[in-house]
mmCIF file with all atom_site columns, C-alpha atoms in Angstrom:
data_model
loop_
_atom_site.group_PDB
_atom_site.id
_atom_site.type_symbol
_atom_site.label_atom_id
_atom_site.label_alt_id
_atom_site.label_comp_id
_atom_site.label_asym_id
_atom_site.label_entity_id
_atom_site.label_seq_id
_atom_site.pdbx_PDB_ins_code
_atom_site.Cartn_x
_atom_site.Cartn_y
_atom_site.Cartn_z
_atom_site.occupancy
_atom_site.B_iso_or_equiv
_atom_site.pdbx_formal_charge
_atom_site.auth_seq_id
_atom_site.auth_comp_id
_atom_site.auth_asym_id
_atom_site.auth_atom_id
_atom_site.pdbx_PDB_model_num
ATOM 1   C CA . ASN Z 1 1   ? 13.701  -14.679 6.874   1.00 0.00 ? 619 ASN Z CA 1
ATOM 2   C CA . ALA Z 1 2   ? 13.426  -13.487 3.155   1.00 0.00 ? 620 ALA Z CA 1
ATOM 3   C CA . GLY Z 1 3   ? 10.153  -11.753 3.439   1.00 0.00 ? 621 GLY Z CA 1
ATOM 4   C CA . VAL Z 1 4   ? 7.967   -11.102 0.826   1.00 0.00 ? 622 VAL Z CA 1
ATOM 5   C CA . THR Z 1 5   ? 9.563   -12.498 -2.537  1.00 0.00 ? 623 THR Z CA 1
ATOM 6   C CA . GLN Z 1 6   ? 8.000   -11.325 -5.678  1.00 0.00 ? 624 GLN Z CA 1
ATOM 7   C CA . THR Z 1 7   ? 9.628   -12.224 -9.654  1.00 0.00 ? 625 THR Z CA 1
ATOM 8   C CA . PRO Z 1 8   ? 10.015  -12.035 -12.240 1.00 0.00 ? 626 PRO Z CA 1
ATOM 9   C CA . LYS Z 1 9   ? 11.259  -7.605  -11.013 1.00 0.00 ? 627 LYS Z CA 1
ATOM 10  C CA . PHE Z 1 10  ? 10.372  -6.749  -14.737 1.00 0.00 ? 628 PHE Z CA 1
ATOM 11  C CA . GLN Z 1 11  ? 8.427   -8.112  -17.699 1.00 0.00 ? 629 GLN Z CA 1
ATOM 12  C CA . VAL Z 1 12  ? 7.722   -7.050  -21.161 1.00 0.00 ? 630 VAL Z CA 1
ATOM 13  C CA . LEU Z 1 13  ? 4.337   -8.478  -22.852 1.00 0.00 ? 631 LEU Z CA 1
ATOM 14  C CA . LYS Z 1 14  ? 2.911   -8.022  -25.899 1.00 0.00 ? 632 LYS Z CA 1
ATOM 15  C CA . THR Z 1 15  ? -0.681  -7.647  -26.465 1.00 0.00 ? 633 THR Z CA 1
ATOM 16  C CA . GLY Z 1 16  ? -2.972  -11.112 -25.676 1.00 0.00 ? 634 GLY Z CA 1
ATOM 17  C CA . GLN Z 1 17  ? -0.039  -12.642 -23.966 1.00 0.00 ? 635 GLN Z CA 1
ATOM 18  C CA . SER Z 1 18  ? -0.725  -14.267 -20.594 1.00 0.00 ? 636 SER Z CA 1
ATOM 19  C CA . MET Z 1 19  ? 1.756   -14.259 -17.866 1.00 0.00 ? 637 MET Z CA 1
ATOM 20  C CA . THR Z 1 20  ? 1.970   -15.196 -13.749 1.00 0.00 ? 638 THR Z CA 1
ATOM 21  C CA . LEU Z 1 21  ? 3.614   -12.720 -11.576 1.00 0.00 ? 639 LEU Z CA 1
ATOM 22  C CA . GLN Z 1 22  ? 4.434   -15.148 -8.375  1.00 0.00 ? 640 GLN Z CA 1
ATOM 23  C CA . CYS Z 1 23  ? 4.363   -14.286 -4.861  1.00 0.00 ? 641 CYS Z CA 1
ATOM 24  C CA . ALA Z 1 24  ? 5.806   -15.980 -2.005  1.00 0.00 ? 642 ALA Z CA 1
ATOM 25  C CA . GLN Z 1 25  ? 6.339   -15.410 1.645   1.00 0.00 ? 643 GLN Z CA 1
ATOM 26  C CA . ASP Z 1 26  ? 7.987   -16.968 4.430   1.00 0.00 ? 644 ASP Z CA 1
ATOM 27  C CA . MET Z 1 27  ? 6.499   -15.487 7.586   1.00 0.00 ? 645 MET Z CA 1
ATOM 28  C CA . ASN Z 1 28  ? 3.393   -18.055 7.830   1.00 0.00 ? 646 ASN Z CA 1
ATOM 29  C CA . HIS Z 1 29  ? 0.968   -15.011 6.941   1.00 0.00 ? 647 HIS Z CA 1
ATOM 30  C CA . GLU Z 1 30  ? -2.664  -15.943 7.009   1.00 0.00 ? 648 GLU Z CA 1
ATOM 31  C CA . TYR Z 1 31  ? -3.631  -12.788 4.647   1.00 0.00 ? 649 TYR Z CA 1
ATOM 32  C CA . MET Z 1 32  ? -1.276  -12.125 1.460   1.00 0.00 ? 650 MET Z CA 1
ATOM 33  C CA . SER Z 1 33  ? -2.723  -9.352  -1.441  1.00 0.00 ? 651 SER Z CA 1
ATOM 34  C CA . TRP Z 1 34  ? -1.702  -7.801  -4.572  1.00 0.00 ? 652 TRP Z CA 1
ATOM 35  C CA . TYR Z 1 35  ? -1.785  -4.371  -5.570  1.00 0.00 ? 653 TYR Z CA 1
ATOM 36  C CA . ARG Z 1 36  ? -1.193  -2.138  -8.587  1.00 0.00 ? 654 ARG Z CA 1
ATOM 37  C CA . GLN Z 1 37  ? 0.367   1.398   -8.840  1.00 0.00 ? 655 GLN Z CA 1
ATOM 38  C CA . ASP Z 1 38  ? 0.001   3.735   -11.582 1.00 0.00 ? 656 ASP Z CA 1
ATOM 39  C CA . PRO Z 1 39  ? 1.563   7.338   -11.042 1.00 0.00 ? 657 PRO Z CA 1
ATOM 40  C CA . GLY Z 1 40  ? -1.030  9.759   -9.604  1.00 0.00 ? 658 GLY Z CA 1
ATOM 41  C CA . MET Z 1 41  ? -3.129  6.882   -8.403  1.00 0.00 ? 659 MET Z CA 1
ATOM 42  C CA . GLY Z 1 42  ? -1.965  5.451   -5.291  1.00 0.00 ? 660 GLY Z CA 1
ATOM 43  C CA . LEU Z 1 43  ? -2.118  1.624   -4.323  1.00 0.00 ? 661 LEU Z CA 1
ATOM 44  C CA . ARG Z 1 44  ? -4.935  -0.118  -5.607  1.00 0.00 ? 662 ARG Z CA 1
ATOM 45  C CA . LEU Z 1 45  ? -6.196  -3.414  -4.475  1.00 0.00 ? 663 LEU Z CA 1
ATOM 46  C CA . ILE Z 1 46  ? -6.315  -6.069  -7.121  1.00 0.00 ? 664 ILE Z CA 1
ATOM 47  C CA . HIS Z 1 47  ? -7.170  -9.561  -5.392  1.00 0.00 ? 665 HIS Z CA 1
ATOM 48  C CA . TYR Z 1 48  ? -6.980  -11.128 -1.793  1.00 0.00 ? 666 TYR Z CA 1
ATOM 49  C CA . SER Z 1 49  ? -6.896  -13.978 0.177   1.00 0.00 ? 667 SER Z CA 1
ATOM 50  C CA . VAL Z 1 50  ? -7.648  -14.914 3.549   1.00 0.00 ? 668 VAL Z CA 1
ATOM 51  C CA . GLY Z 1 51  ? -5.885  -18.575 3.688   1.00 0.00 ? 669 GLY Z CA 1
ATOM 52  C CA . ALA Z 1 52  ? -4.876  -21.224 1.514   1.00 0.00 ? 670 ALA Z CA 1
ATOM 53  C CA . GLY Z 1 53  ? -8.076  -21.748 -0.886  1.00 0.00 ? 671 GLY Z CA 1
ATOM 54  C CA . ILE Z 1 54  ? -9.752  -19.046 0.077   1.00 0.00 ? 672 ILE Z CA 1
ATOM 55  C CA . THR Z 1 55  ? -9.612  -15.976 -2.823  1.00 0.00 ? 673 THR Z CA 1
ATOM 56  C CA . ASP Z 1 56  ? -12.073 -12.609 -3.498  1.00 0.00 ? 674 ASP Z CA 1
ATOM 57  C CA . GLN Z 1 57  ? -11.721 -9.734  -5.200  1.00 0.00 ? 675 GLN Z CA 1
ATOM 58  C CA . GLY Z 1 58  ? -10.199 -5.879  -4.509  1.00 0.00 ? 676 GLY Z CA 1
ATOM 59  C CA . GLU Z 1 59  ? -10.936 -2.642  -6.432  1.00 0.00 ? 677 GLU Z CA 1
ATOM 60  C CA . VAL Z 1 60  ? -9.470  -3.758  -9.864  1.00 0.00 ? 678 VAL Z CA 1
ATOM 61  C CA . PRO Z 1 61  ? -9.774  -7.149  -10.439 1.00 0.00 ? 679 PRO Z CA 1
ATOM 62  C CA . ASN Z 1 62  ? -10.923 -7.122  -13.685 1.00 0.00 ? 680 ASN Z CA 1
ATOM 63  C CA . GLY Z 1 63  ? -8.224  -9.463  -16.307 1.00 0.00 ? 681 GLY Z CA 1
ATOM 64  C CA . TYR Z 1 64  ? -6.748  -11.009 -13.569 1.00 0.00 ? 682 TYR Z CA 1
ATOM 65  C CA . ASN Z 1 65  ? -6.970  -14.127 -11.700 1.00 0.00 ? 683 ASN Z CA 1
ATOM 66  C CA . VAL Z 1 66  ? -5.591  -15.479 -8.289  1.00 0.00 ? 684 VAL Z CA 1
ATOM 67  C CA . SER Z 1 67  ? -5.723  -18.833 -6.957  1.00 0.00 ? 685 SER Z CA 1
ATOM 68  C CA . ARG Z 1 68  ? -4.469  -19.927 -3.141  1.00 0.00 ? 686 ARG Z CA 1
ATOM 69  C CA . SER Z 1 69  ? -3.318  -23.593 -2.737  1.00 0.00 ? 687 SER Z CA 1
ATOM 70  C CA . THR Z 1 70  ? -0.732  -23.312 -0.159  1.00 0.00 ? 688 THR Z CA 1
ATOM 71  C CA . THR Z 1 71  ? -0.063  -20.520 2.251   1.00 0.00 ? 689 THR Z CA 1
ATOM 72  C CA . GLU Z 1 72  ? 3.151   -19.445 1.154   1.00 0.00 ? 690 GLU Z CA 1
ATOM 73  C CA . ASP Z 1 73  ? 2.352   -18.678 -2.479  1.00 0.00 ? 691 ASP Z CA 1
ATOM 74  C CA . PHE Z 1 74  ? -0.298  -16.354 -3.877  1.00 0.00 ? 692 PHE Z CA 1
ATOM 75  C CA . PRO Z 1 75  ? 0.329   -16.023 -8.140  1.00 0.00 ? 693 PRO Z CA 1
ATOM 76  C CA . LEU Z 1 76  ? -1.005  -13.249 -10.004 1.00 0.00 ? 694 LEU Z CA 1
ATOM 77  C CA . ARG Z 1 77  ? -2.082  -14.349 -13.354 1.00 0.00 ? 695 ARG Z CA 1
ATOM 78  C CA . LEU Z 1 78  ? -2.990  -12.664 -16.656 1.00 0.00 ? 696 LEU Z CA 1
ATOM 79  C CA . LEU Z 1 79  ? -4.870  -14.263 -18.626 1.00 0.00 ? 697 LEU Z CA 1
ATOM 80  C CA . SER Z 1 80  ? -4.161  -11.956 -21.942 1.00 0.00 ? 698 SER Z CA 1
ATOM 81  C CA . ALA Z 1 81  ? -2.548  -8.645  -21.585 1.00 0.00 ? 699 ALA Z CA 1
ATOM 82  C CA . ALA Z 1 82  ? -3.525  -4.930  -22.624 1.00 0.00 ? 700 ALA Z CA 1
ATOM 83  C CA . PRO Z 1 83  ? -2.087  -1.933  -22.619 1.00 0.00 ? 701 PRO Z CA 1
ATOM 84  C CA . SER Z 1 84  ? -3.610  -1.025  -19.994 1.00 0.00 ? 702 SER Z CA 1
ATOM 85  C CA . GLN Z 1 85  ? -2.479  -3.401  -17.453 1.00 0.00 ? 703 GLN Z CA 1
ATOM 86  C CA . THR Z 1 86  ? 1.408   -1.772  -17.980 1.00 0.00 ? 704 THR Z CA 1
ATOM 87  C CA . SER Z 1 87  ? 1.876   -1.002  -14.350 1.00 0.00 ? 705 SER Z CA 1
ATOM 88  C CA . VAL Z 1 88  ? 4.141   -1.692  -11.424 1.00 0.00 ? 706 VAL Z CA 1
ATOM 89  C CA . TYR Z 1 89  ? 2.272   -4.756  -8.736  1.00 0.00 ? 707 TYR Z CA 1
ATOM 90  C CA . PHE Z 1 90  ? 3.280   -4.937  -5.457  1.00 0.00 ? 708 PHE Z CA 1
ATOM 91  C CA . CYS Z 1 91  ? 2.009   -8.564  -3.091  1.00 0.00 ? 709 CYS Z CA 1
ATOM 92  C CA . ALA Z 1 92  ? 1.645   -7.488  0.066   1.00 0.00 ? 710 ALA Z CA 1
ATOM 93  C CA . SER Z 1 93  ? 1.417   -10.299 3.226   1.00 0.00 ? 711 SER Z CA 1
ATOM 94  C CA . ARG Z 1 94  ? -0.532  -9.375  6.985   1.00 0.00 ? 712 ARG Z CA 1
ATOM 95  C CA . VAL Z 1 95  ? -0.076  -11.884 9.792   1.00 0.00 ? 713 VAL Z CA 1
ATOM 96  C CA . LEU Z 1 96  ? -3.724  -12.278 10.169  1.00 0.00 ? 714 LEU Z CA 1
ATOM 97  C CA . ALA Z 1 97  ? -6.642  -11.373 8.203   1.00 0.00 ? 715 ALA Z CA 1
ATOM 98  C CA . GLY Z 1 98  ? -9.791  -9.810  9.235   1.00 0.00 ? 716 GLY Z CA 1
ATOM 99  C CA . VAL Z 1 99  ? -7.526  -7.762  11.851  1.00 0.00 ? 717 VAL Z CA 1
ATOM 100 C CA . THR Z 1 100 ? -5.945  -4.483  11.000  1.00 0.00 ? 718 THR Z CA 1
ATOM 101 C CA . GLY Z 1 101 ? -1.789  -4.569  10.803  1.00 0.00 ? 719 GLY Z CA 1
ATOM 102 C CA . GLU Z 1 102 ? 1.010   -3.797  8.981   1.00 0.00 ? 720 GLU Z CA 1
ATOM 103 C CA . LEU Z 1 103 ? 1.540   -5.249  5.364   1.00 0.00 ? 721 LEU Z CA 1
ATOM 104 C CA . PHE Z 1 104 ? 4.573   -6.378  4.270   1.00 0.00 ? 722 PHE Z CA 1
ATOM 105 C CA . PHE Z 1 105 ? 5.655   -5.594  0.577   1.00 0.00 ? 723 PHE Z CA 1
ATOM 106 C CA . GLY Z 1 106 ? 7.491   -7.639  -1.684  1.00 0.00 ? 724 GLY Z CA 1
ATOM 107 C CA . GLU Z 1 107 ? 9.956   -5.433  -4.230  1.00 0.00 ? 725 GLU Z CA 1
ATOM 108 C CA . GLY Z 1 108 ? 7.974   -4.801  -7.011  1.00 0.00 ? 726 GLY Z CA 1
ATOM 109 C CA . SER Z 1 109 ? 7.298   -6.348  -10.435 1.00 0.00 ? 727 SER Z CA 1
ATOM 110 C CA . ARG Z 1 110 ? 7.054   -3.708  -13.052 1.00 0.00 ? 728 ARG Z CA 1
ATOM 111 C CA . LEU Z 1 111 ? 5.053   -4.863  -16.324 1.00 0.00 ? 729 LEU Z CA 1
ATOM 112 C CA . THR Z 1 112 ? 4.913   -3.033  -19.752 1.00 0.00 ? 730 THR Z CA 1
ATOM 113 C CA . VAL Z 1 113 ? 2.288   -4.658  -22.269 1.00 0.00 ? 731 VAL Z CA 1
ATOM 114 C CA . LEU Z 1 114 ? 2.569   -3.464  -26.090 1.00 0.00 ? 732 LEU Z CA 1
ATOM 115 C CA . GLY P 2 1   ? -17.440 1.951   0.935   1.00 0.00 ? 611 GLY P CA 1
ATOM 116 C CA . GLU P 2 2   ? -14.922 3.732   1.880   1.00 0.00 ? 612 GLU P CA 1
ATOM 117 C CA . ASN P 2 3   ? -12.732 6.470   0.359   1.00 0.00 ? 613 ASN P CA 1
ATOM 118 C CA . VAL P 2 4   ? -9.621  7.925   0.944   1.00 0.00 ? 614 VAL P CA 1
ATOM 119 C CA . GLU P 2 5   ? -8.636  11.751  -0.404  1.00 0.00 ? 615 GLU P CA 1
ATOM 120 C CA . GLN P 2 6   ? -4.555  12.516  0.432   1.00 0.00 ? 616 GLN P CA 1
ATOM 121 C CA . HIS P 2 7   ? -3.298  16.639  0.019   1.00 0.00 ? 617 HIS P CA 1
ATOM 122 C CA . PRO P 2 8   ? -0.981  18.048  -1.189  1.00 0.00 ? 618 PRO P CA 1
ATOM 123 C CA . SER P 2 9   ? 0.079   15.646  -3.839  1.00 0.00 ? 619 SER P CA 1
ATOM 124 C CA . THR P 2 10  ? 3.842   17.465  -3.597  1.00 0.00 ? 620 THR P CA 1
ATOM 125 C CA . LEU P 2 11  ? 5.484   19.151  -0.750  1.00 0.00 ? 621 LEU P CA 1
ATOM 126 C CA . SER P 2 12  ? 8.798   20.646  -0.558  1.00 0.00 ? 622 SER P CA 1
ATOM 127 C CA . VAL P 2 13  ? 10.323  22.199  2.420   1.00 0.00 ? 623 VAL P CA 1
ATOM 128 C CA . GLN P 2 14  ? 13.928  23.044  3.730   1.00 0.00 ? 624 GLN P CA 1
ATOM 129 C CA . GLU P 2 15  ? 15.567  21.044  5.207   1.00 0.00 ? 625 GLU P CA 1
ATOM 130 C CA . GLY P 2 16  ? 14.838  21.626  9.578   1.00 0.00 ? 626 GLY P CA 1
ATOM 131 C CA . ASP P 2 17  ? 11.207  22.592  8.127   1.00 0.00 ? 627 ASP P CA 1
ATOM 132 C CA . SER P 2 18  ? 7.903   21.020  9.121   1.00 0.00 ? 628 SER P CA 1
ATOM 133 C CA . ALA P 2 19  ? 5.934   19.035  6.994   1.00 0.00 ? 629 ALA P CA 1
ATOM 134 C CA . VAL P 2 20  ? 2.537   17.906  7.559   1.00 0.00 ? 630 VAL P CA 1
ATOM 135 C CA . ILE P 2 21  ? -0.044  15.338  4.982   1.00 0.00 ? 631 ILE P CA 1
ATOM 136 C CA . LYS P 2 22  ? -3.481  15.621  5.609   1.00 0.00 ? 632 LYS P CA 1
ATOM 137 C CA . CYS P 2 23  ? -6.071  12.629  5.073   1.00 0.00 ? 633 CYS P CA 1
ATOM 138 C CA . THR P 2 24  ? -9.939  12.576  4.845   1.00 0.00 ? 634 THR P CA 1
ATOM 139 C CA . TYR P 2 25  ? -11.789 9.544   5.132   1.00 0.00 ? 635 TYR P CA 1
ATOM 140 C CA . SER P 2 26  ? -15.703 8.508   4.271   1.00 0.00 ? 636 SER P CA 1
ATOM 141 C CA . ASP P 2 27  ? -16.512 5.401   6.892   1.00 0.00 ? 637 ASP P CA 1
ATOM 142 C CA . SER P 2 28  ? -17.168 6.604   10.058  1.00 0.00 ? 638 SER P CA 1
ATOM 143 C CA . ALA P 2 29  ? -16.478 2.608   11.328  1.00 0.00 ? 639 ALA P CA 1
ATOM 144 C CA . SER P 2 30  ? -13.209 2.894   9.800   1.00 0.00 ? 640 SER P CA 1
ATOM 145 C CA . ASN P 2 31  ? -10.726 1.969   12.808  1.00 0.00 ? 641 ASN P CA 1
ATOM 146 C CA . TYR P 2 32  ? -7.050  2.049   11.512  1.00 0.00 ? 642 TYR P CA 1
ATOM 147 C CA . PHE P 2 33  ? -5.458  4.390   9.907   1.00 0.00 ? 643 PHE P CA 1
ATOM 148 C CA . PRO P 2 34  ? -1.346  3.339   8.582   1.00 0.00 ? 644 PRO P CA 1
ATOM 149 C CA . TRP P 2 35  ? 1.293   5.763   6.766   1.00 0.00 ? 645 TRP P CA 1
ATOM 150 C CA . TYR P 2 36  ? 3.526   4.343   4.105   1.00 0.00 ? 646 TYR P CA 1
ATOM 151 C CA . LYS P 2 37  ? 6.992   5.847   3.095   1.00 0.00 ? 647 LYS P CA 1
ATOM 152 C CA . GLN P 2 38  ? 8.151   3.936   -0.227  1.00 0.00 ? 648 GLN P CA 1
ATOM 153 C CA . GLU P 2 39  ? 11.483  5.991   -1.331  1.00 0.00 ? 649 GLU P CA 1
ATOM 154 C CA . LEU P 2 40  ? 12.151  5.608   -5.123  1.00 0.00 ? 650 LEU P CA 1
ATOM 155 C CA . GLY P 2 41  ? 12.285  2.472   -6.807  1.00 0.00 ? 651 GLY P CA 1
ATOM 156 C CA . LYS P 2 42  ? 11.070  0.877   -3.454  1.00 0.00 ? 652 LYS P CA 1
ATOM 157 C CA . ARG P 2 43  ? 8.721   -0.942  -1.954  1.00 0.00 ? 653 ARG P CA 1
ATOM 158 C CA . PRO P 2 44  ? 6.264   0.968   0.595   1.00 0.00 ? 654 PRO P CA 1
ATOM 159 C CA . GLN P 2 45  ? 7.120   0.384   3.985   1.00 0.00 ? 655 GLN P CA 1
ATOM 160 C CA . LEU P 2 46  ? 4.640   1.186   7.620   1.00 0.00 ? 656 LEU P CA 1
ATOM 161 C CA . ILE P 2 47  ? 6.060   4.417   9.073   1.00 0.00 ? 657 ILE P CA 1
ATOM 162 C CA . ILE P 2 48  ? 3.499   4.696   11.720  1.00 0.00 ? 658 ILE P CA 1
ATOM 163 C CA . ASP P 2 49  ? -0.486  3.890   12.386  1.00 0.00 ? 659 ASP P CA 1
ATOM 164 C CA . ILE P 2 50  ? -2.709  4.901   14.183  1.00 0.00 ? 660 ILE P CA 1
ATOM 165 C CA . ARG P 2 51  ? -6.142  3.392   15.859  1.00 0.00 ? 661 ARG P CA 1
ATOM 166 C CA . SER P 2 52  ? -9.344  5.043   16.366  1.00 0.00 ? 662 SER P CA 1
ATOM 167 C CA . ASN P 2 53  ? -9.188  5.162   20.667  1.00 0.00 ? 663 ASN P CA 1
ATOM 168 C CA . VAL P 2 54  ? -6.228  7.557   20.764  1.00 0.00 ? 664 VAL P CA 1
ATOM 169 C CA . GLY P 2 55  ? -6.119  11.138  19.364  1.00 0.00 ? 665 GLY P CA 1
ATOM 170 C CA . GLU P 2 56  ? -2.241  10.883  18.915  1.00 0.00 ? 666 GLU P CA 1
ATOM 171 C CA . LYS P 2 57  ? 0.703   8.937   18.131  1.00 0.00 ? 667 LYS P CA 1
ATOM 172 C CA . LYS P 2 58  ? 4.147   9.870   18.326  1.00 0.00 ? 668 LYS P CA 1
ATOM 173 C CA . ASP P 2 59  ? 7.520   8.091   17.025  1.00 0.00 ? 669 ASP P CA 1
ATOM 174 C CA . GLN P 2 60  ? 10.695  10.556  17.213  1.00 0.00 ? 670 GLN P CA 1
ATOM 175 C CA . ARG P 2 61  ? 10.211  12.714  14.399  1.00 0.00 ? 671 ARG P CA 1
ATOM 176 C CA . ILE P 2 62  ? 6.885   11.606  13.221  1.00 0.00 ? 672 ILE P CA 1
ATOM 177 C CA . ALA P 2 63  ? 3.504   11.550  14.655  1.00 0.00 ? 673 ALA P CA 1
ATOM 178 C CA . VAL P 2 64  ? 0.055   11.008  13.882  1.00 0.00 ? 674 VAL P CA 1
ATOM 179 C CA . THR P 2 65  ? -3.076  12.762  14.528  1.00 0.00 ? 675 THR P CA 1
ATOM 180 C CA . LEU P 2 66  ? -6.931  11.597  13.975  1.00 0.00 ? 676 LEU P CA 1
ATOM 181 C CA . ASN P 2 67  ? -10.271 13.701  14.027  1.00 0.00 ? 677 ASN P CA 1
ATOM 182 C CA . LYS P 2 68  ? -13.099 11.078  14.543  1.00 0.00 ? 678 LYS P CA 1
ATOM 183 C CA . THR P 2 69  ? -15.108 13.934  14.427  1.00 0.00 ? 679 THR P CA 1
ATOM 184 C CA . ALA P 2 70  ? -14.135 15.504  11.143  1.00 0.00 ? 680 ALA P CA 1
ATOM 185 C CA . LYS P 2 71  ? -13.344 12.062  9.620   1.00 0.00 ? 681 LYS P CA 1
ATOM 186 C CA . HIS P 2 72  ? -9.476  13.481  8.666   1.00 0.00 ? 682 HIS P CA 1
ATOM 187 C CA . PHE P 2 73  ? -5.952  12.028  10.168  1.00 0.00 ? 683 PHE P CA 1
ATOM 188 C CA . SER P 2 74  ? -2.786  13.812  9.319   1.00 0.00 ? 684 SER P CA 1
ATOM 189 C CA . LEU P 2 75  ? 0.793   12.935  9.286   1.00 0.00 ? 685 LEU P CA 1
ATOM 190 C CA . HIS P 2 76  ? 3.552   15.398  10.900  1.00 0.00 ? 686 HIS P CA 1
ATOM 191 C CA . ILE P 2 77  ? 7.655   14.853  10.270  1.00 0.00 ? 687 ILE P CA 1
ATOM 192 C CA . THR P 2 78  ? 9.008   17.955  12.165  1.00 0.00 ? 688 THR P CA 1
ATOM 193 C CA . GLU P 2 79  ? 13.164  18.929  11.544  1.00 0.00 ? 689 GLU P CA 1
ATOM 194 C CA . THR P 2 80  ? 13.058  17.085  7.936   1.00 0.00 ? 690 THR P CA 1
ATOM 195 C CA . GLN P 2 81  ? 16.030  15.824  6.686   1.00 0.00 ? 691 GLN P CA 1
ATOM 196 C CA . PRO P 2 82  ? 17.197  14.590  2.720   1.00 0.00 ? 692 PRO P CA 1
ATOM 197 C CA . GLU P 2 83  ? 15.994  11.042  3.944   1.00 0.00 ? 693 GLU P CA 1
ATOM 198 C CA . ASP P 2 84  ? 12.408  11.962  4.596   1.00 0.00 ? 694 ASP P CA 1
ATOM 199 C CA . SER P 2 85  ? 11.918  13.183  1.059   1.00 0.00 ? 695 SER P CA 1
ATOM 200 C CA . ALA P 2 86  ? 9.894   10.490  -0.304  1.00 0.00 ? 696 ALA P CA 1
ATOM 201 C CA . VAL P 2 87  ? 6.663   9.453   -1.764  1.00 0.00 ? 697 VAL P CA 1
ATOM 202 C CA . TYR P 2 88  ? 3.695   8.700   1.562   1.00 0.00 ? 698 TYR P CA 1
ATOM 203 C CA . PHE P 2 89  ? 0.794   6.858   1.731   1.00 0.00 ? 699 PHE P CA 1
ATOM 204 C CA . CYS P 2 90  ? -2.056  7.079   3.879   1.00 0.00 ? 700 CYS P CA 1
ATOM 205 C CA . ALA P 2 91  ? -4.775  4.731   4.296   1.00 0.00 ? 701 ALA P CA 1
ATOM 206 C CA . ALA P 2 92  ? -8.124  3.604   5.634   1.00 0.00 ? 702 ALA P CA 1
ATOM 207 C CA . PRO P 2 93  ? -9.832  0.130   6.051   1.00 0.00 ? 703 PRO P CA 1
ATOM 208 C CA . ILE P 2 94  ? -11.878 -0.568  3.293   1.00 0.00 ? 704 ILE P CA 1
ATOM 209 C CA . GLU P 2 95  ? -15.329 -2.161  4.436   1.00 0.00 ? 705 GLU P CA 1
ATOM 210 C CA . GLY P 2 96  ? -15.122 -1.141  7.777   1.00 0.00 ? 706 GLY P CA 1
ATOM 211 C CA . GLY P 2 97  ? -12.072 -3.203  8.374   1.00 0.00 ? 707 GLY P CA 1
ATOM 212 C CA . SER P 2 98  ? -14.271 -6.290  8.228   1.00 0.00 ? 708 SER P CA 1
ATOM 213 C CA . GLN P 2 99  ? -11.180 -8.459  6.399   1.00 0.00 ? 709 GLN P CA 1
ATOM 214 C CA . GLY P 2 100 ? -8.753  -6.160  7.483   1.00 0.00 ? 710 GLY P CA 1
ATOM 215 C CA . ASN P 2 101 ? -7.961  -4.761  3.451   1.00 0.00 ? 711 ASN P CA 1
ATOM 216 C CA . LEU P 2 102 ? -6.758  -1.093  2.886   1.00 0.00 ? 712 LEU P CA 1
ATOM 217 C CA . ILE P 2 103 ? -7.857  1.879   0.507   1.00 0.00 ? 713 ILE P CA 1
ATOM 218 C CA . PHE P 2 104 ? -4.744  3.478   0.162   1.00 0.00 ? 714 PHE P CA 1
ATOM 219 C CA . GLY P 2 105 ? -4.641  7.272   -0.839  1.00 0.00 ? 715 GLY P CA 1
ATOM 220 C CA . LYS P 2 106 ? -2.763  9.043   -4.338  1.00 0.00 ? 716 LYS P CA 1
ATOM 221 C CA . GLY P 2 107 ? 0.326   9.658   -2.360  1.00 0.00 ? 717 GLY P CA 1
ATOM 222 C CA . THR P 2 108 ? 2.066   12.999  -1.484  1.00 0.00 ? 718 THR P CA 1
ATOM 223 C CA . LYS P 2 109 ? 5.396   13.532  -3.437  1.00 0.00 ? 719 LYS P CA 1
ATOM 224 C CA . LEU P 2 110 ? 7.806   14.974  -0.634  1.00 0.00 ? 720 LEU P CA 1
ATOM 225 C CA . SER P 2 111 ? 11.108  16.638  -1.448  1.00 0.00 ? 721 SER P CA 1
ATOM 226 C CA . VAL P 2 112 ? 13.681  17.976  1.614   1.00 0.00 ? 722 VAL P CA 1
ATOM 227 C CA . LYS P 2 113 ? 16.048  20.551  -0.049  1.00 0.00 ? 723 LYS P CA 1
ATOM 228 C CA . PRO P 2 114 ? 18.623  20.922  1.903   1.00 0.00 ? 724 PRO P CA 1
#
């Protein structure tokens, strides 16, 4: 199993550009989520999904969109990038939704917005 | 909603000493408290977790204690080694855990000096 795979690992954007961060997991996990990590701020939840076709907002959803058309994939879209979105983004999944347990993280995607 | 405070933000110890990191939470309904370790440039990984029906859990050199009355939980690392150097994050469920989403503390950077 590859676990949770994120692409790209690094990306530089100009303000106003759009892009999609890809996340895929091969563990048949029901729950998937996106976090952003900024220095001194810990990990903050952006969006999450409890199953295919179901998504919801986390703590810091503004400026981001998500979709979950399959169990495996959970892409994060930035429609109009802003410098405040410069961060490291982590996708994470868990076996069951609505039940606490271990979160499996991807390797992260470092995004810089100029 | 839930709020998690983590202290200290940095901690430096000599190899072989013990390290203690403390987190407080606000939602008395929270029932699951994990700790994640993130080495430099790597993904966060679960090292230990505790549920509200127990007061302490140990795994070799690491232990977590939970005080539900005072609403705090702590990570204890004994006989520290250089490879324990990392950032440690505590977490607690958002919304009492109905969706299984986690809110993370801001992290503690532990440095173990040989």
